[in-house]
Amino acid sequence: MSFEPTTEPASATPALPGQKGRRALKTAGSFVWFVVTIALTFLGLLAITFFIGRVIPIDPVLAVVGDRATPAVYEAARIEMGLDRPLPVQFLDYVTDVLTGDFGMSVSTGRPVISDLARVFPATLEMATIGILMGIAIGVPMGVVAAARQGSWVDQTIRVFGLLGYSVPAFWLGLVGLAVFYARLRWASGPGRLDIFYDGLVPPVTGLMLVDTLIAGDYDIFWNALDHLILPASVLGFFSLAYIARMTRSFMLDQLSQEFVTTARVKGVPERVVIWRHAFYPIRIQLITVIGLSYAALLEGSVMVETVFSWPGIGNYLTTALLNADMNAVLGATLVIGAVFIFINKISDVLYRVLDPRAR
Amino acid sequence: MASARAWLLADSPTSRLQANLGRLYRITGMLLRNPLAAVGAAIVLALVLTAIFAPWIAPYSPVGQSLQDRLLPPSAEHLMGTDELGRDIYSRVIYGSQITLTIVLLVAVIAAPVGLVIGAIAGYFGGWIDRALMGITDIFLSMPKLILALAFVAALGPGINNAIIAIAITAWPAYARISRAETLTFRNSEFIDAVRLQGGSPARIIVRHVLPLCTSSMIIRVTLDMAGIILTAAGLGFIGLGAQPPLPEWGAMISRGRTFILDQWWVATMPGFAIILVSLGFCFLGDGLRDVLDPKQGDKG
Amino acid sequence: MSRPLLDVQNLRVSFPTPHGRVEVVKGISFTVGRERLGIVGESGSGKSMTGRSVLKLIRAPGRVTADRLDFDGIDILSRSEKQMRAIRGARISMVMQDPKFSLNPVITVGDQIAEALKFHTRLPGSEIRARVLSMLEAVRINDPGRVAGLYPHEVSGGMGQRIMIAMMLIPEPDLLIADEPTSALDVSVQAQVLDIIDDLIRSKGMGLMLISHDLNLVARYCDRIVVMNAGEIVETCVASELHNATHPYTRGLLAAMPTIDESREELPVLDRASWGGT
């Protein structure tokens, strides 16, 4: 499982602004284009999940009713699922259902998939957010330092560290983390979001445990939740850290080879200012893109980590559904993760162009 | 020796063979001078040799159970200890290299040519063919790969073959993008025009003249992707959707060891080291290849 | 002139390549006083590397050695990076080739000029701003208040280079190195930019090292000329004596220059064999 985002950040040289009026028109045009591409990509995602759910299985009815169903039950299910109608019609129905929030019922939980997803999603969001924050806080300075000392042992170490982010299986790192920090050192709490005896004490408001405990004013549970969160979030954070550090390093190297950096040195500007003000400042927007992509990748990566930590998020929901062959739940979770992923990807892509000072 | 070197490094080679060998010699030389790349190449070579000679290297059978020897810690007799069925973990890791190598090779063999051809067709013909093909490619590219692979395996059913298919389905779009970009850069160049004037058909131009020019960037990309493919395959195995027991697949082995992680840590950790080592090897090699073959690319993406 | 501003003896600059270290500057010696010295040569002759080594801007794996590299009695080669910072900008500065690349694209012009002053003086902010504006005026920019707030991509190439000059001269250095200061500019503004440099250099009594490939231009704006080829100095002469140059390379360059009342059918090509050049 690679945490590397599948799309690459925009290049460093955006178009310079033209006349104001033309630019406004262009902005409106690119906004329309943005919406169209997002819509098309979503449609593509739906087509893929539809394909997976209805076309690949040799007999989707059998998957739902089981092989001991009587012919009558089988036929009823077939008609209920709309499988007697032509594929394009079925696809249209499917799109309508999804757009109205009808993802079908989960076989394993017996509830509508959409309400299951709404319940589990905040847990994933919480973990991924803490993870990305850790990744930014450590990864960006690491990348800058590596670039500033290119070729030194610091740089080599950081480079290898960054490559480890591409080579270590997340589930393995999670297991090792549990063995070391939970079982041996007792520094962190074990699997789950809370200790068992705290379960259900905090009324869910946002679904984010850290926020809900603060709203309830229950600081004991807050610390317990944080204690449970820190290990899985660190595991996730490691992967975003590796990616962010790697990208920061490469952007910085790009900048440090520019003439204007030499200009700054010619002026007698201290190296610290050369690095942070002259080289880092221009790349901060590219970094926002990278961070966005990395965040999306973390939502995906949480599948493995959640499985290891029994974290009741969307990843865990997905793997449980996979093992129970609960196709509605699988496709629902795939759709939601896919949609969030696409959305963050596209947003990060555009954000760059909107925020760049050169386009002001 | 010295004259052989001079022949290889000649500035104006007199034959195509000399040019190609010279290029190969220079690339190998540069690769070996780059310490990380050399380490990577050594690891990948070791993986291949291990997979080929597994029966001779492994001290025990990968499936032979021995219940009185279960869950033994690492020792001289069992380098990596034994698992819950008394199987020698070291031997299983050695045999596991065959599975990993198979997965990686099959995915590369399926996905790279598909991507290559789609990208080259899109780039060469342009127009609506390009837009349609790249539209599909972009949609696949903006999906989360692992999730997509999971969903495909869920529909296809668990098993190593289906895992390979699912990973290949998610891997081709990146290659299509690369080969399209490469094709665009020389679609209108004069040597392609020359072939066209000689009456070369589009298929011939693409296969004989365009695709060969995409190979170096393709090799870099495939090598860099190997780590991701290995991790995805291991992840599928870990969840229980990839290789099925008793196959000694590394991800599945970690999954079995999960139960014992707190007391018998070696059962889950040892196969993990194998995954890391091999993935890292491909990363190093890919990085090094990129530095050597395509220096201007930097290390983006 | 008791002691020259810059005294360079046997300067060598080398870079590693797959075929071993290659010297791009091969043991050159020259001095610069409070005068205008032109360094001429084609690209790859090592003239830019010479300029950069004076500021100690050549980073590893490049290597600079010299029997002597003294600026105003200071041994440049033995200075630490920190000590060099006090010299760069404040005492020696450099105008670079293309303002499109040599100005930071995301910092305003005014801030970039102010920065040159900020790290060498302890002036209050208001004073710095006033100095920036008057410096912009000195390089003949109308409406300096507005220009100071612009980003580099919002100004023309000629104006960008004047901003560069302002930035490099604001701490009032003793020596200015101008590395191809006009080759990225339109012909129409080249003379204007050089006139500004010339003006400011003379009025402040500074030294100038004008590095260029353009023999004509150097002859017009400099007092003395050094001709470089393949990392070596092949000729040193007073600008007015240039037509009496003896080295075949210089003669070749002079012969290749068209004149306004041209009667030749074609311009001669440099005959490199005559002096064993590359």
GROMACS .gro file of C-alpha atoms in nm, chain B residues 39-167:
model
  129
  399VAL     CA    1   2.261  -0.128  -0.268
  400GLY     CA    2   1.920  -0.135  -0.436
  401ALA     CA    3   2.050  -0.333  -0.730
  402ALA     CA    4   2.216  -0.579  -0.494
  403ILE     CA    5   1.892  -0.628  -0.298
  404VAL     CA    6   1.685  -0.685  -0.611
  405LEU     CA    7   1.945  -0.927  -0.743
  406ALA     CA    8   1.940  -1.108  -0.409
  407LEU     CA    9   1.560  -1.132  -0.429
  408VAL     CA   10   1.577  -1.291  -0.772
  409LEU     CA   11   1.847  -1.537  -0.670
  410THR     CA   12   1.664  -1.625  -0.349
  411ALA     CA   13   1.345  -1.693  -0.541
  412ILE     CA   14   1.523  -1.913  -0.794
  413PHE     CA   15   1.730  -2.109  -0.542
  414ALA     CA   16   1.476  -2.115  -0.257
  415PRO     CA   17   1.470  -2.496  -0.227
  416TRP     CA   18   1.848  -2.501  -0.179
  417ILE     CA   19   1.869  -2.201   0.053
  418ALA     CA   20   1.580  -2.279   0.286
  419PRO     CA   21   1.682  -2.522   0.562
  420TYR     CA   22   1.327  -2.654   0.614
  421SER     CA   23   1.012  -2.706   0.415
  422PRO     CA   24   0.789  -2.398   0.403
  423VAL     CA   25   0.480  -2.602   0.489
  424GLY     CA   26   0.617  -2.881   0.708
  425GLN     CA   27   0.442  -2.861   1.044
  426SER     CA   28   0.599  -2.972   1.366
  427LEU     CA   29   0.369  -2.908   1.659
  428GLN     CA   30   0.623  -2.976   1.930
  429ASP     CA   31   0.839  -2.697   1.779
  430ARG     CA   32   0.566  -2.434   1.774
  431LEU     CA   33   0.635  -2.066   1.855
  432LEU     CA   34   1.006  -2.109   1.921
  433PRO     CA   35   1.202  -1.784   1.944
  434PRO     CA   36   1.481  -1.712   1.693
  435SER     CA   37   1.783  -1.939   1.751
  436ALA     CA   38   2.072  -2.092   1.558
  437GLU     CA   39   1.841  -2.372   1.454
  438HIS     CA   40   1.550  -2.150   1.352
  439LEU     CA   41   1.701  -1.816   1.248
  440MET     CA   42   1.368  -1.636   1.264
  441GLY     CA   43   1.190  -1.868   1.503
  442THR     CA   44   0.888  -2.083   1.428
  443ASP     CA   45   0.520  -2.003   1.388
  444GLU     CA   46   0.210  -2.141   1.559
  445LEU     CA   47   0.225  -2.461   1.356
  446GLY     CA   48   0.595  -2.514   1.419
  447ARG     CA   49   0.697  -2.412   1.067
  448ASP     CA   50   1.038  -2.249   1.025
  449ILE     CA   51   0.973  -1.881   0.958
  450TYR     CA   52   1.307  -1.828   0.785
  451SER     CA   53   1.228  -2.099   0.531
  452ARG     CA   54   0.882  -1.953   0.476
  453VAL     CA   55   1.026  -1.606   0.420
  454ILE     CA   56   1.273  -1.753   0.168
  455TYR     CA   57   0.994  -1.926  -0.022
  456GLY     CA   58   0.779  -1.615   0.010
  457SER     CA   59   1.024  -1.435  -0.218
  458GLN     CA   60   0.893  -1.653  -0.503
  459ILE     CA   61   0.539  -1.528  -0.445
  460THR     CA   62   0.647  -1.166  -0.415
  461LEU     CA   63   0.858  -1.185  -0.729
  462THR     CA   64   0.573  -1.351  -0.918
  463ILE     CA   65   0.325  -1.082  -0.815
  464VAL     CA   66   0.559  -0.799  -0.900
  465LEU     CA   67   0.655  -0.944  -1.237
  466LEU     CA   68   0.300  -1.029  -1.339
  467VAL     CA   69   0.168  -0.686  -1.244
  468ALA     CA   70   0.450  -0.523  -1.438
  469VAL     CA   71   0.396  -0.750  -1.737
  470ILE     CA   72   0.021  -0.683  -1.742
  471ALA     CA   73   0.001  -0.317  -1.645
  472ALA     CA   74   0.305  -0.161  -1.812
  473PRO     CA   75   0.233  -0.271  -2.171
  474VAL     CA   76  -0.136  -0.185  -2.137
  475GLY     CA   77  -0.051   0.163  -2.011
  476LEU     CA   78   0.225   0.203  -2.265
  477VAL     CA   79   0.002   0.121  -2.560
  478ILE     CA   80  -0.295   0.326  -2.439
  479GLY     CA   81  -0.075   0.628  -2.376
  480ALA     CA   82   0.107   0.597  -2.706
  481ILE     CA   83  -0.220   0.565  -2.898
  482ALA     CA   84  -0.366   0.867  -2.720
  483GLY     CA   85  -0.056   1.074  -2.776
  484TYR     CA   86   0.001   0.970  -3.136
  485PHE     CA   87  -0.351   1.018  -3.265
  486GLY     CA   88  -0.456   1.311  -3.046
  487GLY     CA   89  -0.805   1.455  -3.092
  488TRP     CA   90  -1.105   1.277  -2.949
  489ILE     CA   91  -0.919   0.945  -2.912
  490ASP     CA   92  -0.673   1.122  -2.686
  491ARG     CA   93  -0.948   1.295  -2.489
  492ALA     CA   94  -1.149   0.977  -2.438
  493LEU     CA   95  -0.853   0.760  -2.338
  494MET     CA   96  -0.701   1.021  -2.110
  495GLY     CA   97  -1.040   1.092  -1.956
  496ILE     CA   98  -1.064   0.729  -1.850
  497THR     CA   99  -0.702   0.732  -1.738
  498ASP     CA  100  -0.756   1.043  -1.529
  499ILE     CA  101  -1.061   0.894  -1.362
  500PHE     CA  102  -0.861   0.588  -1.263
  501LEU     CA  103  -0.572   0.806  -1.154
  502SER     CA  104  -0.782   1.011  -0.918
  503MET     CA  105  -0.917   0.702  -0.740
  504PRO     CA  106  -0.755   0.570  -0.428
  505LYS     CA  107  -0.555   0.273  -0.558
  506LEU     CA  108  -0.571   0.050  -0.253
  507ILE     CA  109  -0.945   0.095  -0.206
  508LEU     CA  110  -1.004   0.023  -0.571
  509ALA     CA  111  -0.792  -0.290  -0.551
  510LEU     CA  112  -0.982  -0.399  -0.240
  511ALA     CA  113  -1.316  -0.350  -0.409
  512PHE     CA  114  -1.206  -0.542  -0.716
  513VAL     CA  115  -1.080  -0.833  -0.510
  514ALA     CA  116  -1.404  -0.828  -0.316
  515ALA     CA  117  -1.595  -0.874  -0.637
  516LEU     CA  118  -1.354  -1.118  -0.800
  517GLY     CA  119  -1.307  -1.323  -0.486
  518PRO     CA  120  -0.999  -1.368  -0.268
  519GLY     CA  121  -0.688  -1.532  -0.406
  520ILE     CA  122  -0.349  -1.446  -0.540
  521ASN     CA  123  -0.450  -1.438  -0.909
  522ASN     CA  124  -0.735  -1.200  -0.845
  523ALA     CA  125  -0.508  -0.985  -0.629
  524ILE     CA  126  -0.264  -0.958  -0.920
  525ILE     CA  127  -0.546  -0.862  -1.157
  526ALA     CA  128  -0.682  -0.604  -0.914
  527ILE     CA  129  -0.341  -0.444  -0.861
   0.00000   0.00000   0.00000
